[in-house]
Tab-separated table of C-alpha atoms and ligand atoms in Angstrom:
chain	number	residue	atom	x	y	z
A	2	UNK	CA	129.161	86.951	164.777
A	3	UNK	CA	131.494	89.489	166.360
A	4	UNK	CA	132.320	92.846	164.754
A	5	UNK	CA	135.214	95.217	165.399
A	6	UNK	CA	134.317	98.600	166.919
A	7	UNK	CA	134.366	101.204	164.117
A	8	UNK	CA	136.327	104.418	164.233
A	9	UNK	CA	133.957	107.157	165.390
A	10	UNK	CA	133.517	110.636	163.942
A	11	UNK	CA	132.721	111.820	167.474
A	12	UNK	CA	135.555	113.602	169.291
A	13	UNK	CA	133.377	114.666	172.218
A	14	UNK	CA	130.277	113.174	173.808
A	15	UNK	CA	127.379	114.834	171.896
A	16	UNK	CA	124.953	114.334	174.789
A	17	UNK	CA	127.327	116.218	177.094
A	18	UNK	CA	127.423	118.998	174.470
A	19	UNK	CA	123.612	119.073	174.187
A	20	UNK	CA	123.243	119.288	177.973
A	21	UNK	CA	125.842	122.045	178.186
A	22	UNK	CA	123.948	123.977	175.493
A	23	UNK	CA	120.801	123.640	177.612
A	24	UNK	CA	122.714	124.887	180.678
A	25	UNK	CA	123.896	127.923	178.643
A	26	UNK	CA	120.308	128.650	177.566
A	27	UNK	CA	119.123	128.334	181.184
A	28	UNK	CA	121.717	130.869	182.288
A	29	UNK	CA	121.018	133.388	179.505
A	30	UNK	CA	117.221	133.122	179.701
A	31	UNK	CA	116.926	132.593	183.481
A	32	UNK	CA	115.315	129.140	183.376
A	33	UNK	CA	114.242	127.520	186.660
A	34	UNK	CA	116.713	124.827	187.878
A	35	UNK	CA	113.868	122.363	188.392
A	36	UNK	CA	112.918	122.664	184.731
A	37	UNK	CA	116.517	122.276	183.646
A	38	UNK	CA	116.750	119.040	185.615
A	39	UNK	CA	113.666	117.701	183.771
A	40	UNK	CA	114.801	118.841	180.323
A	41	UNK	CA	118.398	117.592	180.742
A	42	UNK	CA	117.190	113.986	180.791
A	43	UNK	CA	115.635	111.830	178.096
A	44	UNK	CA	112.176	110.526	178.997
A	45	UNK	CA	112.805	107.023	177.702
A	46	UNK	CA	115.689	105.109	176.118
A	47	UNK	CA	115.204	101.646	174.694
A	48	UNK	CA	118.057	99.395	173.580
A	49	UNK	CA	117.211	96.305	171.553
A	50	UNK	CA	119.039	93.417	169.957
A	51	UNK	CA	118.143	92.826	166.315
A	52	UNK	CA	119.063	89.280	165.248
A	53	UNK	CA	119.155	89.223	161.454
A	54	UNK	CA	119.758	86.396	158.997
A	55	UNK	CA	122.383	87.427	156.457
A	56	UNK	CA	122.180	86.322	152.818
A	57	UNK	CA	124.832	83.631	153.388
A	58	UNK	CA	122.804	82.053	156.217
A	59	UNK	CA	124.843	83.452	159.119
A	60	UNK	CA	123.018	85.396	161.838
A	61	UNK	CA	124.185	88.742	163.131
A	62	UNK	CA	122.712	90.550	166.134
A	63	UNK	CA	122.727	94.316	165.567
A	64	UNK	CA	122.155	96.793	168.396
A	65	UNK	CA	119.353	99.339	167.995
A	66	UNK	CA	118.128	102.307	170.016
A	67	UNK	CA	115.018	104.436	170.227
A	68	UNK	CA	115.095	107.420	172.543
A	69	UNK	CA	112.319	109.874	173.400
A	70	UNK	CA	113.596	113.083	174.904
A	71	UNK	CA	110.394	114.988	175.653
A	72	UNK	CA	106.669	114.887	174.856
A	73	UNK	CA	105.416	118.037	176.612
A	74	UNK	CA	104.259	119.582	173.285
A	75	UNK	CA	103.044	116.423	171.532
A	76	UNK	CA	104.118	112.998	170.287
A	77	UNK	CA	107.836	112.595	169.804
A	78	UNK	CA	109.357	112.856	166.340
A	79	UNK	CA	112.805	112.012	165.017
A	80	UNK	CA	114.823	110.111	162.460
A	81	UNK	CA	116.393	106.677	162.415
A	82	UNK	CA	120.132	106.552	161.733
A	83	UNK	CA	122.021	103.545	160.352
A	84	UNK	CA	125.736	104.084	160.904
A	85	UNK	CA	128.585	101.946	162.306
A	86	UNK	CA	129.530	104.553	164.928
A	87	UNK	CA	126.033	105.102	166.401
A	88	UNK	CA	126.074	105.307	170.230
A	89	UNK	CA	123.289	105.710	172.768
A	90	UNK	CA	124.606	109.126	173.812
A	91	UNK	CA	124.660	110.297	170.187
A	92	UNK	CA	121.012	109.255	169.817
A	93	UNK	CA	120.121	111.000	173.099
A	94	UNK	CA	121.723	114.238	171.887
A	95	UNK	CA	119.935	114.025	168.546
A	96	UNK	CA	116.636	113.373	170.384
A	97	UNK	CA	117.131	116.460	172.555
A	98	UNK	CA	117.938	118.594	169.498
A	99	UNK	CA	114.718	117.303	167.881
A	100	UNK	CA	112.714	118.589	170.860
A	101	UNK	CA	114.175	122.061	170.384
A	102	UNK	CA	113.801	121.921	166.590
A	103	UNK	CA	110.113	120.980	166.691
A	104	UNK	CA	109.490	123.635	169.315
A	105	UNK	CA	111.332	126.368	167.399
A	106	UNK	CA	109.222	125.558	164.326
A	107	UNK	CA	106.041	125.675	166.431
A	108	UNK	CA	105.156	122.052	165.627
A	109	UNK	CA	103.011	120.016	168.057
A	110	UNK	CA	105.789	117.450	168.547
A	111	UNK	CA	108.405	116.476	171.075
A	112	UNK	CA	111.802	115.039	170.205
A	113	UNK	CA	113.057	111.503	169.587
A	114	UNK	CA	115.741	109.694	167.618
A	115	UNK	CA	116.676	106.118	166.818
A	116	UNK	CA	119.595	104.271	165.390
A	117	UNK	CA	121.108	100.933	164.555
A	118	UNK	CA	124.822	100.224	164.827
A	119	UNK	CA	125.500	98.916	161.326
A	120	UNK	CA	127.130	99.851	158.042
A	121	UNK	CA	124.184	99.946	155.634
A	122	UNK	CA	126.551	100.032	152.648
A	123	UNK	CA	127.862	96.570	153.551
A	124	UNK	CA	124.374	95.015	153.756
A	125	UNK	CA	122.287	93.850	150.812
A	126	UNK	CA	118.805	95.263	150.291
A	127	UNK	CA	117.202	92.072	151.556
A	128	UNK	CA	119.438	92.051	154.657
A	129	UNK	CA	118.513	95.702	155.295
A	130	UNK	CA	114.846	94.876	154.915
A	131	UNK	CA	114.990	91.934	157.342
A	132	UNK	CA	116.947	94.000	159.867
A	133	UNK	CA	114.579	96.973	159.567
A	134	UNK	CA	111.484	94.783	160.010
A	135	UNK	CA	112.935	93.073	163.096
A	136	UNK	CA	114.033	96.453	164.523
A	137	UNK	CA	110.498	97.797	163.971
A	138	UNK	CA	109.039	94.752	165.758
A	139	UNK	CA	111.421	95.256	168.675
A	140	UNK	CA	110.309	98.886	169.134
A	141	UNK	CA	106.683	98.383	168.059
A	142	UNK	CA	105.323	99.365	171.479
A	143	UNK	CA	107.365	102.545	171.507
A	144	UNK	CA	106.193	103.998	168.169
A	145	UNK	CA	102.790	104.972	166.764
A	146	UNK	CA	101.067	107.982	165.178
A	147	UNK	CA	99.990	109.421	168.537
A	148	UNK	CA	103.130	108.372	170.330
A	149	UNK	CA	106.437	108.494	168.485
A	150	UNK	CA	106.921	108.922	164.739
A	151	UNK	CA	110.228	107.944	163.061
A	152	UNK	CA	111.621	109.389	159.789
A	153	UNK	CA	114.785	108.920	157.688
A	154	UNK	CA	118.207	110.161	158.777
A	155	UNK	CA	121.799	109.250	157.877
A	156	UNK	CA	121.928	105.826	156.196
A	157	UNK	CA	118.138	105.374	155.925
A	158	UNK	CA	115.686	106.463	153.230
A	159	UNK	CA	112.116	106.158	151.988
A	160	UNK	CA	112.504	102.369	151.509
A	161	UNK	CA	113.449	102.004	155.174
A	162	UNK	CA	110.308	103.966	156.074
A	163	UNK	CA	108.188	101.797	153.732
A	164	UNK	CA	109.379	98.635	155.545
A	165	UNK	CA	108.754	100.194	158.974
A	166	UNK	CA	105.286	101.364	157.887
A	167	UNK	CA	104.443	97.931	156.485
A	168	UNK	CA	105.727	96.002	159.520
A	169	UNK	CA	103.778	98.223	161.920
A	170	UNK	CA	100.645	98.071	159.746
A	171	UNK	CA	100.810	94.260	159.367
A	172	UNK	CA	100.893	93.942	163.135
A	173	UNK	CA	97.898	96.267	163.536
A	174	UNK	CA	95.951	94.652	160.693
A	175	UNK	CA	95.402	97.893	158.764
A	176	UNK	CA	97.510	100.652	157.176
A	177	UNK	CA	98.677	103.214	159.704
A	178	UNK	CA	99.865	106.097	157.542
A	179	UNK	CA	100.881	108.304	160.476
A	180	UNK	CA	103.383	105.881	162.033
A	181	UNK	CA	106.403	107.093	160.042
A	182	UNK	CA	107.164	109.995	157.705
A	183	UNK	CA	109.490	110.189	154.725
A	184	UNK	CA	107.497	107.374	153.085
A	185	UNK	CA	107.506	106.862	149.290
A	186	UNK	CA	104.806	108.885	147.515
A	187	UNK	CA	102.925	105.745	146.436
A	188	UNK	CA	102.165	104.790	150.053
A	189	UNK	CA	101.315	108.098	151.661
A	190	UNK	CA	104.492	110.150	151.428
A	191	UNK	CA	104.274	113.918	150.964
A	192	UNK	CA	105.292	115.803	147.864
A	193	UNK	CA	108.288	117.942	148.707
A	194	UNK	CA	109.493	115.780	151.642
A	195	UNK	CA	112.715	114.606	149.937
A	196	UNK	CA	113.970	118.109	149.286
A	197	UNK	CA	112.541	119.634	152.470
A	198	UNK	CA	115.661	119.674	154.719
A	199	UNK	CA	117.659	121.264	151.883
A	200	UNK	CA	114.887	123.697	150.960
A	201	UNK	CA	114.489	124.738	154.607
A	202	UNK	CA	118.246	125.326	154.861
A	203	UNK	CA	118.099	127.476	151.734
A	204	UNK	CA	115.158	129.526	153.024
A	205	UNK	CA	117.159	130.148	156.214
A	206	UNK	CA	120.266	131.140	154.266
A	207	UNK	CA	118.250	133.455	152.008
A	208	UNK	CA	116.634	135.109	155.027
A	209	UNK	CA	120.071	135.650	156.619
A	210	UNK	CA	121.534	137.008	153.369
A	211	UNK	CA	118.550	139.341	153.116
A	212	UNK	CA	119.509	140.863	156.494
A	213	UNK	CA	122.953	141.579	155.029
A	214	UNK	CA	121.627	142.974	151.758
A	215	UNK	CA	122.928	139.955	149.842
A	216	UNK	CA	121.272	137.244	147.725
A	217	UNK	CA	122.046	133.733	146.528
A	218	UNK	CA	123.037	135.071	143.138
A	219	UNK	CA	126.709	134.295	142.533
A	220	UNK	CA	127.229	133.240	146.177
A	221	UNK	CA	130.204	130.845	146.442
A	222	UNK	CA	128.998	127.805	148.417
A	223	UNK	CA	130.824	124.733	149.733
A	224	UNK	CA	128.735	121.689	150.690
A	225	UNK	CA	130.115	118.832	152.791
A	226	UNK	CA	128.144	115.579	152.468
A	227	UNK	CA	126.371	114.607	149.282
A	228	UNK	CA	123.558	112.466	150.632
A	229	UNK	CA	119.852	113.253	150.858
A	230	UNK	CA	120.395	116.706	152.363
A	231	UNK	CA	123.717	117.877	150.863
A	232	UNK	CA	123.061	116.829	147.260
A	233	UNK	CA	119.607	118.449	147.225
A	234	UNK	CA	120.978	121.595	148.820
A	235	UNK	CA	123.709	121.857	146.188
A	236	UNK	CA	121.330	121.303	143.287
A	237	UNK	CA	118.569	123.670	144.463
A	238	UNK	CA	121.106	126.362	145.441
A	239	UNK	CA	122.767	126.057	142.007
A	240	UNK	CA	119.362	126.297	140.289
A	241	UNK	CA	118.754	129.522	142.197
A	242	UNK	CA	121.961	131.197	141.151
A	243	UNK	CA	124.550	130.127	143.728
A	244	UNK	CA	127.946	128.865	142.582
A	245	UNK	CA	128.791	125.520	144.186
A	246	UNK	CA	132.588	125.639	144.442
A	247	UNK	CA	133.137	122.504	146.547
A	248	UNK	CA	131.311	119.255	147.316
A	249	UNK	CA	132.301	116.084	149.147
A	250	UNK	CA	131.132	112.751	150.506
A	251	UNK	CA	132.867	110.334	152.868
A	252	UNK	CA	135.337	109.358	150.104
A	253	UNK	CA	136.600	112.926	149.490
A	254	UNK	CA	135.570	115.822	147.328
A	255	UNK	CA	135.904	118.100	144.336
A	256	UNK	CA	136.688	121.810	143.995
A	257	UNK	CA	136.116	124.185	141.104
A	258	UNK	CA	136.245	127.932	141.747
A	259	UNK	CA	134.173	128.469	138.587
A	260	UNK	CA	131.358	126.243	139.843
A	261	UNK	CA	130.837	122.497	139.864
A	262	UNK	CA	128.314	120.860	137.559
A	263	UNK	CA	126.058	119.553	140.348
A	264	UNK	CA	123.769	117.645	137.970
A	265	UNK	CA	126.818	115.744	136.641
A	266	UNK	CA	127.927	114.942	140.215
A	267	UNK	CA	124.431	113.638	141.026
A	268	UNK	CA	124.430	111.477	137.888
A	269	UNK	CA	127.887	110.152	138.833
A	270	UNK	CA	126.617	109.216	142.347
A	271	UNK	CA	123.473	107.631	140.913
A	272	UNK	CA	125.661	105.405	138.759
A	273	UNK	CA	127.337	104.139	141.938
A	274	UNK	CA	130.399	106.422	141.840
A	275	UNK	CA	131.879	108.338	144.772
A	276	UNK	CA	132.921	111.976	144.704
A	277	UNK	CA	136.598	111.039	145.086
A	278	UNK	CA	136.480	109.663	141.543
A	279	UNK	CA	134.162	112.337	140.108
A	280	UNK	CA	136.154	114.069	137.383
A	281	UNK	CA	134.362	117.442	137.535
A	282	UNK	CA	136.916	119.473	139.483
A	283	UNK	CA	140.157	119.328	141.386
A	284	UNK	CA	140.229	116.367	143.776
A	285	UNK	CA	140.423	117.399	147.457
A	286	UNK	CA	140.124	115.866	150.936
A	287	UNK	CA	137.324	116.729	153.373
A	288	UNK	CA	139.801	118.774	155.447
A	289	UNK	CA	140.762	120.803	152.387
A	290	UNK	CA	137.084	121.259	151.523
A	291	UNK	CA	136.314	122.900	154.875
A	292	UNK	CA	139.121	125.416	154.266
A	293	UNK	CA	138.086	126.443	150.735
A	294	UNK	CA	137.527	130.152	150.063
A	295	UNK	CA	133.746	130.655	149.853
A	296	UNK	CA	130.872	132.794	151.128
A	297	UNK	CA	128.823	129.996	152.711
A	298	UNK	CA	129.920	126.660	154.169
A	299	UNK	CA	127.196	124.032	154.456
A	300	UNK	CA	128.158	121.001	156.549
A	301	UNK	CA	125.557	118.356	155.598
A	302	UNK	CA	127.208	115.135	156.803
A	303	UNK	CA	127.904	114.218	160.426
A	304	UNK	CA	128.553	115.814	163.821
A	305	UNK	CA	131.718	117.587	164.974
A	306	UNK	CA	133.357	117.908	161.543
A	307	UNK	CA	134.353	121.489	162.373
A	308	UNK	CA	136.297	121.495	165.622
A	309	UNK	CA	139.125	123.283	167.429
A	310	UNK	CA	141.697	121.783	165.039
A	311	UNK	CA	140.211	123.163	161.827
A	312	UNK	CA	137.808	126.001	162.753
A	313	UNK	CA	140.551	128.596	162.189
A	314	UNK	CA	140.864	127.415	158.603
A	315	UNK	CA	137.182	128.034	157.746
A	316	UNK	CA	136.950	131.013	155.386
A	317	UNK	CA	133.183	131.294	154.934
A	318	UNK	CA	131.306	134.270	156.377
A	319	UNK	CA	128.135	132.185	156.895
A	320	UNK	CA	127.890	128.592	158.141
A	321	UNK	CA	124.605	126.780	157.482
A	322	UNK	CA	124.275	123.752	159.769
A	323	UNK	CA	122.390	121.429	157.433
A	324	UNK	CA	123.743	118.515	159.513
A	325	UNK	CA	122.937	118.104	163.187
A	326	UNK	CA	125.734	119.212	165.533
A	327	UNK	CA	128.448	119.723	162.867
A	328	UNK	CA	130.356	122.267	165.028
A	329	UNK	CA	131.914	121.461	168.398
A	330	UNK	CA	131.453	124.147	171.098
A	331	UNK	CA	135.115	125.162	170.643
A	332	UNK	CA	134.582	125.632	166.891
A	333	UNK	CA	131.443	127.583	167.639
A	334	UNK	CA	133.403	129.972	169.883
A	335	UNK	CA	136.228	130.406	167.366
A	336	UNK	CA	133.873	131.218	164.488
A	337	UNK	CA	131.587	133.463	166.578
A	338	UNK	CA	134.635	135.381	167.737
A	339	UNK	CA	135.585	135.979	164.118
A	340	UNK	CA	132.103	137.289	163.355
A	341	UNK	CA	131.043	134.332	161.213
A	342	UNK	CA	127.243	134.071	161.106
A	343	UNK	CA	126.278	130.556	162.204
A	344	UNK	CA	122.773	129.395	161.282
A	345	UNK	CA	122.260	126.637	163.856
A	346	UNK	CA	121.017	123.126	163.107
A	347	UNK	CA	117.702	123.451	164.962
A	348	UNK	CA	116.833	126.296	162.605
A	349	UNK	CA	118.743	125.505	159.419
A	350	UNK	CA	117.831	121.839	158.944
A	351	UNK	CA	114.298	121.871	160.359
A	352	UNK	CA	112.711	121.748	156.893
A	353	UNK	CA	112.684	117.945	157.073
A	354	UNK	CA	110.620	117.759	160.232
A	355	UNK	CA	108.305	120.555	159.080
A	356	UNK	CA	107.344	118.612	155.952
A	357	UNK	CA	107.273	115.411	158.028
A	358	UNK	CA	104.637	117.189	160.092
A	359	UNK	CA	102.734	117.986	156.867
A	360	UNK	CA	103.031	114.320	155.847
A	361	UNK	CA	101.699	113.177	159.222
A	362	UNK	CA	98.769	115.612	158.985
A	363	UNK	CA	98.017	114.543	155.386
A	364	UNK	CA	98.174	110.876	156.439
A	365	UNK	CA	95.780	111.382	159.355
A	366	UNK	CA	93.349	113.257	157.079
A	367	UNK	CA	93.962	111.029	154.038
A	368	UNK	CA	94.022	114.260	152.020
A	369	UNK	CA	97.167	115.169	150.104
A	370	UNK	CA	98.495	118.592	149.197
A	371	UNK	CA	100.118	119.967	146.034
A	372	UNK	CA	103.890	120.436	146.069
A	373	UNK	CA	103.623	124.222	145.711
A	374	UNK	CA	101.406	124.311	148.780
A	375	UNK	CA	103.922	122.219	150.765
A	376	UNK	CA	106.842	124.442	149.758
A	377	UNK	CA	104.952	127.677	150.444
A	378	UNK	CA	103.886	126.518	153.927
A	379	UNK	CA	107.421	125.314	154.616
A	380	UNK	CA	108.811	128.713	153.638
A	381	UNK	CA	106.328	130.463	155.896
A	382	UNK	CA	107.155	128.341	158.952
A	383	UNK	CA	110.940	128.408	158.499
A	384	UNK	CA	111.021	132.153	157.784
A	385	UNK	CA	108.867	132.875	160.837
A	386	UNK	CA	111.254	130.818	163.001
A	387	UNK	CA	114.214	132.660	161.444
A	388	UNK	CA	112.630	136.052	162.219
A	389	UNK	CA	111.897	135.040	165.830
A	390	UNK	CA	115.467	133.828	166.240
A	391	UNK	CA	116.922	136.955	164.623
A	392	UNK	CA	114.843	139.219	166.873
A	393	UNK	CA	115.858	137.274	170.005
A	394	UNK	CA	119.505	137.445	168.921
A	395	UNK	CA	119.234	141.233	168.684
A	396	UNK	CA	117.277	141.642	171.947
A	397	UNK	CA	119.712	139.522	173.930
A	398	UNK	CA	122.905	140.410	172.011
A	399	UNK	CA	123.671	136.740	171.683
A	400	UNK	CA	124.475	134.170	169.000
A	401	UNK	CA	121.895	132.734	166.594
A	402	UNK	CA	122.405	129.353	168.277
A	403	UNK	CA	121.660	130.589	171.771
A	404	UNK	CA	118.740	132.647	170.465
A	405	UNK	CA	117.220	129.665	168.603
A	406	UNK	CA	117.654	127.339	171.580
A	407	UNK	CA	116.318	130.068	173.875
A	408	UNK	CA	113.079	130.472	171.914
A	409	UNK	CA	112.666	126.701	171.647
A	410	UNK	CA	113.539	125.710	175.209
A	411	UNK	CA	111.298	128.393	176.710
A	412	UNK	CA	108.315	127.032	174.755
A	413	UNK	CA	108.961	123.492	175.983
A	414	UNK	CA	109.459	124.801	179.526
A	415	UNK	CA	106.151	126.667	179.328
A	416	UNK	CA	104.316	123.535	178.159
A	417	UNK	CA	105.921	121.538	180.975
A	418	UNK	CA	104.861	124.077	183.595
A	419	UNK	CA	101.345	124.387	182.148
A	420	UNK	CA	100.844	120.624	182.198
A	421	UNK	CA	102.355	120.299	185.673
A	422	UNK	CA	104.509	117.465	186.948
A	423	UNK	CA	102.668	114.135	187.128
A	424	UNK	CA	101.523	112.876	189.655
B	518	NAD	P1	122.755	110.561	154.082
B	518	NAD	O1	123.131	109.256	154.673
B	518	NAD	O2	121.765	110.608	152.967
B	518	NAD	O3	124.069	111.337	153.586
B	518	NAD	C1	125.193	111.546	154.403
B	518	NAD	C2	126.307	112.053	153.497
B	518	NAD	O4	127.436	112.412	154.309
B	518	NAD	C3	126.824	111.030	152.501
B	518	NAD	O5	127.111	111.670	151.273
B	518	NAD	C4	128.133	110.552	153.133
B	518	NAD	O6	129.075	110.050	152.184
B	518	NAD	C5	128.603	111.840	153.749
B	518	NAD	N1	129.587	111.668	154.808
B	518	NAD	C6	129.615	110.768	155.809
B	518	NAD	N2	130.717	110.939	156.552
B	518	NAD	C7	131.381	111.987	156.017
B	518	NAD	C8	132.589	112.648	156.333
B	518	NAD	N3	133.323	112.276	157.381
B	518	NAD	N4	132.978	113.675	155.555
B	518	NAD	C9	132.232	114.062	154.497
B	518	NAD	N5	131.098	113.487	154.160
B	518	NAD	C10	130.672	112.447	154.903
B	518	NAD	O7	122.259	111.453	155.311
B	518	NAD	P2	121.327	112.756	155.260
B	518	NAD	O8	119.933	112.321	155.509
B	518	NAD	O9	121.679	113.576	154.095
B	518	NAD	O10	121.779	113.487	156.604
B	518	NAD	C11	122.923	114.354	156.660
B	518	NAD	C12	122.813	115.237	157.901
B	518	NAD	O11	121.585	115.974	157.840
B	518	NAD	C13	122.778	114.482	159.229
B	518	NAD	O12	123.404	115.260	160.214
B	518	NAD	C14	121.293	114.381	159.531
B	518	NAD	O13	121.036	114.193	160.901
B	518	NAD	C15	120.844	115.734	159.029
B	518	NAD	N6	119.422	115.825	158.717
B	518	NAD	C16	118.800	114.941	157.895
B	518	NAD	C17	117.436	115.079	157.626
B	518	NAD	C18	116.704	114.144	156.732
B	518	NAD	O14	115.471	114.270	156.641
B	518	NAD	N7	117.367	113.242	156.039
B	518	NAD	C19	116.720	116.132	158.199
B	518	NAD	C20	117.385	117.042	159.007
B	518	NAD	C21	118.737	116.875	159.267
């Protein structure tokens, strides 16, 4: 069965951007060229075909990828994305960013990412399950609790992880809790994992506001993307006193300068609605959303949504990159120039992988923590990483992005040098 190529959200090659970011870090922090040549490449990229029987009896072969960028600091870790515009270079970029994210958080992991070129919204649950199980079988020699540990990302969720966990475990003959994270609570998930990326982003924002003598109270916030990360961010931020003045999903968004009823928007989505037909506010497009007057803009959807065409229109004084790579380098420059504080993805959305690490540890020990404990440890790790990044930014008079990447890349470089180059 042939499928038409989907329109991509990517304006630039994200892997080229990720490598350029590494080159910038190398220049600012004086990294050895030989190390840069190691870290610019992904250790392993696997492309698989995933033949899947559809509900009507037809067979469709999906394309899947699993990429490991680096394992100098431990097994590789990274989500699985189901999206029609997934490309190998996008997955490579996301894998590289995972290496830096794990390193910045001080976790004993390297970076990986996976993806399947598909539109999960057009597949039934049973089709998704069959595809996920076949994908897991195709990459079964690549993953494992000591090797490479997937998690949810765009278009995947705890059910996807349950099917991956079960497929892997069936093949081993026993339950292997540590093979994936983001599992449902009933089969070894961690309390607090669902909200962790959003909570981590909030801790980062609160730490940044603290440096400016501000708090979340009354802060006008715009959130783009109302999936696992964006919807949780909006609801927790609202609970803690922020005013959510704009929200959106891929269908469009809503604006209310007096604050949107986030709980009502969540209920509307749960009932199968989209934000374009959510009545709680003025209806707006995603372009209009990015230009709304607000204190903080939180892109929590896909890459490159803020670019040279619309960066000038952004009116927030803080941008929290809850999504991975939501700003192009040109947008980055435009906003930095205007003095906008950008909290970069490797710092702002690392809460997910931090609690994934807790889930992996709990699974290996078969001993599970209380939610308060998870959230407190998450806060400690994210705030420490924020402080290190803030201090490096001041020492080097550079951006938060370059500072965060600098701290992270240097740690990976040190591990690489300490281990030495095999053979
Ligand atoms: P998701 O699939 O649950 O939600 C994605 C949301 O983005 C949906 O509401 C979708 O409608 C919306 N969207 C898609 N295209 C859009 C567009 N062009 N404009 C506006 N909205 C659009 O995915 P998620 O897990 O919430 O991930 C969102 C981002 O956060 C991604 O960049 C992902 O890599 C990153 N992230 C996710 C996790 C995690 O654990 N899930 C952790 C860290 C970072």
